[in-house]
Coordinates of C-alpha atoms in Angstrom, one line a residue:
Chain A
X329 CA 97.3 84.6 111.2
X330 CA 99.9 83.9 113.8
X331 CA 103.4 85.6 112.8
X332 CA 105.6 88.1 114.2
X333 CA 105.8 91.2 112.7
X334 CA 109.1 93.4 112.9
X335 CA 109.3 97.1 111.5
X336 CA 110.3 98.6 109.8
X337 CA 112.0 95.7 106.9
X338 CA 114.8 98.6 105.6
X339 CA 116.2 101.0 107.9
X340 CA 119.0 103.7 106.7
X341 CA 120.5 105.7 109.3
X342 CA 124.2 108.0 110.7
X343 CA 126.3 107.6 112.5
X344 CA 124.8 108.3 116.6
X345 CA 121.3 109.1 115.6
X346 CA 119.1 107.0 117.7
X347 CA 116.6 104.5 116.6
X348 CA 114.1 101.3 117.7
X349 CA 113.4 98.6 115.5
X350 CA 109.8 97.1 117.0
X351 CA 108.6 93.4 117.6
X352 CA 105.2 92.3 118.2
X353 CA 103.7 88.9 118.2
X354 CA 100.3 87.4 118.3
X355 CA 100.8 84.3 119.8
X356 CA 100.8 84.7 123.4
X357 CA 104.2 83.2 123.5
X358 CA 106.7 84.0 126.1
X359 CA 110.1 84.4 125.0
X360 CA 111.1 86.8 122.5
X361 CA 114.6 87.2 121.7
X362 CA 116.8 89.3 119.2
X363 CA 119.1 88.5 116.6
X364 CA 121.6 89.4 114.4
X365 CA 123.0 87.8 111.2
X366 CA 126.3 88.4 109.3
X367 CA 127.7 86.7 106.3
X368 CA 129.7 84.0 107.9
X369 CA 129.0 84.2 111.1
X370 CA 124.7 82.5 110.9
X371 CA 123.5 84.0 114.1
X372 CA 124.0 85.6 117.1
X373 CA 121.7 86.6 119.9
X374 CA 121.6 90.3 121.0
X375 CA 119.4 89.7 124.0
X376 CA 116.1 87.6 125.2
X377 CA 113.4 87.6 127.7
X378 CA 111.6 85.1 129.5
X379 CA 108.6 87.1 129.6
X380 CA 107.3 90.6 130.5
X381 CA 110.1 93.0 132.5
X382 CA 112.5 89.6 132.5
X383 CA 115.2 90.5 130.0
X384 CA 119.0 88.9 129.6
X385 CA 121.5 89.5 127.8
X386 CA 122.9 87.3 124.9
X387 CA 126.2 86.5 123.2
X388 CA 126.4 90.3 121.5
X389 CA 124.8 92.8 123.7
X390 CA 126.8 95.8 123.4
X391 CA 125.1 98.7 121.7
X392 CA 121.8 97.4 122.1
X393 CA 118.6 97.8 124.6
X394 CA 115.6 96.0 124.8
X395 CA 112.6 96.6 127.2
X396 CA 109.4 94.2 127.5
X397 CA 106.5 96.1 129.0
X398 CA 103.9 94.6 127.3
X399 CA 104.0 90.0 126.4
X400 CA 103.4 90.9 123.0
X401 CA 106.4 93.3 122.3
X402 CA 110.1 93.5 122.4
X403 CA 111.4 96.6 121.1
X404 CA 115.2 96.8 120.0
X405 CA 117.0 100.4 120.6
X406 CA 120.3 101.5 119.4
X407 CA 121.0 104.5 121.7
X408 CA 123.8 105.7 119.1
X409 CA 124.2 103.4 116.4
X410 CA 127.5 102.7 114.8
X411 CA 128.6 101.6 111.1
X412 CA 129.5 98.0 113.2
X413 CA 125.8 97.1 113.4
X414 CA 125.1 97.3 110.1
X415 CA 123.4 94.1 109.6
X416 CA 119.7 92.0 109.2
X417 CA 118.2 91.4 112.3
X418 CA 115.4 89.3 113.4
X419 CA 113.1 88.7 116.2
X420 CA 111.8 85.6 117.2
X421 CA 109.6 83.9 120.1
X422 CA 108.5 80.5 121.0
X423 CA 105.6 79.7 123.6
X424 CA 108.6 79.2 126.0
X425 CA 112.3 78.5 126.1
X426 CA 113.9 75.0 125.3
X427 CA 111.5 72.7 123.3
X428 CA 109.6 74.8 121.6
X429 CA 110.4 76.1 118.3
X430 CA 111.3 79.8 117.4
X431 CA 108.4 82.1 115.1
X432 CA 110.9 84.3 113.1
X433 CA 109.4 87.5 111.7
X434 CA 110.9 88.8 108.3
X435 CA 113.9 91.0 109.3
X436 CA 115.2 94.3 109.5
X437 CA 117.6 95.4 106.9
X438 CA 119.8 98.1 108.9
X439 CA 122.8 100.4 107.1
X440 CA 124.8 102.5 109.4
X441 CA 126.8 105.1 107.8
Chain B
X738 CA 129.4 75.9 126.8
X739 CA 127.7 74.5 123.8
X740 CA 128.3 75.1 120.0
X741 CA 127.5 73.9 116.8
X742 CA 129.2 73.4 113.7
X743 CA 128.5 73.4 110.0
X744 CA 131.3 72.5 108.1
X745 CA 129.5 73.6 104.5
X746 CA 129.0 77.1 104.0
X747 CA 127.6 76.0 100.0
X748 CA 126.5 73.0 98.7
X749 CA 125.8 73.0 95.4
X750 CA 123.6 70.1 94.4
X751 CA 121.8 68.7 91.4
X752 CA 118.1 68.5 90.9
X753 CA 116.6 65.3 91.8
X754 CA 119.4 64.0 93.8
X755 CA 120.2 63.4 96.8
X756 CA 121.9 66.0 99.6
X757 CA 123.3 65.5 103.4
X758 CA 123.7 69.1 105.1
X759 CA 126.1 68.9 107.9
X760 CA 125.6 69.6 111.6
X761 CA 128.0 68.6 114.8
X762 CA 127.2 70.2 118.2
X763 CA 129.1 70.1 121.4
X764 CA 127.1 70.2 124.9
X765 CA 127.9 69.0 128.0
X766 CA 124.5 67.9 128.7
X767 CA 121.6 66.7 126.6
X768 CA 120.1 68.8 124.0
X769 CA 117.5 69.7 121.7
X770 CA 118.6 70.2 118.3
X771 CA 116.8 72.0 115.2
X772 CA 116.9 72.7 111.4
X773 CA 116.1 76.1 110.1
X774 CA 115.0 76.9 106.7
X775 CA 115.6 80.5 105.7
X776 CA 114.3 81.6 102.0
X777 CA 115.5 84.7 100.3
X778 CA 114.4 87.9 102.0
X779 CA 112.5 86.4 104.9
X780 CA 112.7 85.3 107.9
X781 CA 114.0 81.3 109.3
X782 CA 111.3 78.9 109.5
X783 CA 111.8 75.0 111.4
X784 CA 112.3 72.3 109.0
X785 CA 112.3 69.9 111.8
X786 CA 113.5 69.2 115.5
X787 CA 115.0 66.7 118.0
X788 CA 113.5 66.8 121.5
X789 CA 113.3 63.2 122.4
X790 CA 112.7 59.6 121.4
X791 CA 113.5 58.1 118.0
X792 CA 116.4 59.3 116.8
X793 CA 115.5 59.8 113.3
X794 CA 113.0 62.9 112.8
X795 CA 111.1 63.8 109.6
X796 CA 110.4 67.8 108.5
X797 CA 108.1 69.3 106.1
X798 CA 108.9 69.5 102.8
X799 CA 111.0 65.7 102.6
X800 CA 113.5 66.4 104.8
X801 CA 114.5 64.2 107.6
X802 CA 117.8 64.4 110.2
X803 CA 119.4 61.7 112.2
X804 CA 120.8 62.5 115.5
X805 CA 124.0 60.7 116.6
X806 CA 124.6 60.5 120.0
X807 CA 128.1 59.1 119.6
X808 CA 129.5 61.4 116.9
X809 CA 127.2 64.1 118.4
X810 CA 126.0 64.9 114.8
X811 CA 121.9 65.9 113.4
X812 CA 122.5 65.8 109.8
X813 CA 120.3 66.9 107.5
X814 CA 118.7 64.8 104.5
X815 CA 116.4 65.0 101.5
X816 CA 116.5 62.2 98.8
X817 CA 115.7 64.3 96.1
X818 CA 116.0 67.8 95.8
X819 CA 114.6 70.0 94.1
X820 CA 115.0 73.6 92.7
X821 CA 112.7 75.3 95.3
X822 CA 114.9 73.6 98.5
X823 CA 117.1 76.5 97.0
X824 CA 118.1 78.2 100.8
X825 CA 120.3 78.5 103.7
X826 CA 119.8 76.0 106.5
X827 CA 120.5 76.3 110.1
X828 CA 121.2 73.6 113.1
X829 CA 120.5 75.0 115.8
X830 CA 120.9 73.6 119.6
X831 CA 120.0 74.0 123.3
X832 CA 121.7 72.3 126.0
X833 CA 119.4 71.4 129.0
X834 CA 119.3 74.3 131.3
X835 CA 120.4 76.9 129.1
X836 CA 118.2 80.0 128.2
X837 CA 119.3 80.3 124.8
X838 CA 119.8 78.6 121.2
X839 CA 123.0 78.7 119.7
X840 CA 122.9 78.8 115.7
X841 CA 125.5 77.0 113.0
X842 CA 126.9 79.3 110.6
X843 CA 124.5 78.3 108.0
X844 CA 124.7 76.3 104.8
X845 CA 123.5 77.4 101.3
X846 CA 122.4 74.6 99.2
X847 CA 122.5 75.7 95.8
X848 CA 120.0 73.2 93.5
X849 CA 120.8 73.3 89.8
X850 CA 118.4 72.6 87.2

């Protein structure tokens, strides 16, 4: 089955302590990209990549890292999390950017206390 | 820069009739335009897109959007809801050379039995 698959769904975490959320795909697509949503605000892109060791930045980068070694995966890293990125994240790719639609996988619940 | 708008954060709607979700974008240059579905607890999926050609563009599940070069607008239709449509929507855009999609704010459309 084609999807995109994000661990882990719930994350709980302090305050500094570093952690990855990881993104995998089996689609041979592309682009991957990173986002976060907030009540209000729909949502935002942390950062993208083209394809493999091509990353950019997005509209909210600060606080975040991403690395793409491999096409299939897209790991986000919060070097030292803070309560302000408490939030649901989601990853997404599409065979390539522009036309083609985005694959969303399920989210990441993440609590920063 | 481009953006889009979605005036309705909730529309509450009853079953069986009809609903118009809201979507304006500004670009400077032609665009591609989207709808989102997002269901509780998972991740966005596309109702339906805009890429080229006739203007009006039918989705899974009913739903078809209009886009309006004039009033820049993609709204989002369904002649007859029903309970299950229960979810947040997204427009979504790209402008022509731009590496990445900018998201609406979302609207909830609340069906009532």
């Amino acid at each position: 089955e084609a999807q995109v698959t994000q661990n882990p769904r719930y994350l709980i975490t302090v305050t500094g302590k570093k952690l990855t959320v990881t993104c995998s795909q089996n689609m041979n697509h592309e682009y991957m990209s990173w986002y976060r949503q907030d009540p209000g605000l729909g949502l935002r892109q942390i950062y993208y990549s083209m394809n493999v060791e091509v990353t950019d930045k997005g509209d909210v980068p600060e606080g975040y890292k991403v690395s793409r070694k491999e096409k299939r995966n897209f790991p986000l890293i919060l070097e030292s999390p803070s309560p302000n990125q408490t939030s649901l994240y989601f990853c997404a790719s599409s065979l390539s950017q522009g036309r083609s639609p985005l694959h969303f996988g399920n989210g990441t619940r993440l609590t920063v206390t | 820069a481009q953006s889009v708008t979605q005036l309705d954060s909730q529309v509450p709607v009853f079953e069986e009739a009809p609903v118009e979700l809201r979507c304006n974008y500004s670009s400077s240059v032609s665009v591609y335009l989207f709808w989102y579905v997002q269901y509780p607890n998972q991740g966005l999926q596309l109702l339906l897109k805009y890429l080229s050609g006739s203007t009006l563009v039918k989705g899974i599940n009913g739903f078809e959007a209009e886009f309006n070069k004039s009033q820049t607008s993609f709204h989002l239709r369904k002649p007859s809801v029903h309970i299950s449509d229960t979810a947040e929507y997204f427009c979504a855009v790209i402008g022509g050379g731009y590496q990445k999609v900018t998201f609406g704010t979302g609207t909830k459309l609340q069906v009532i039995p």
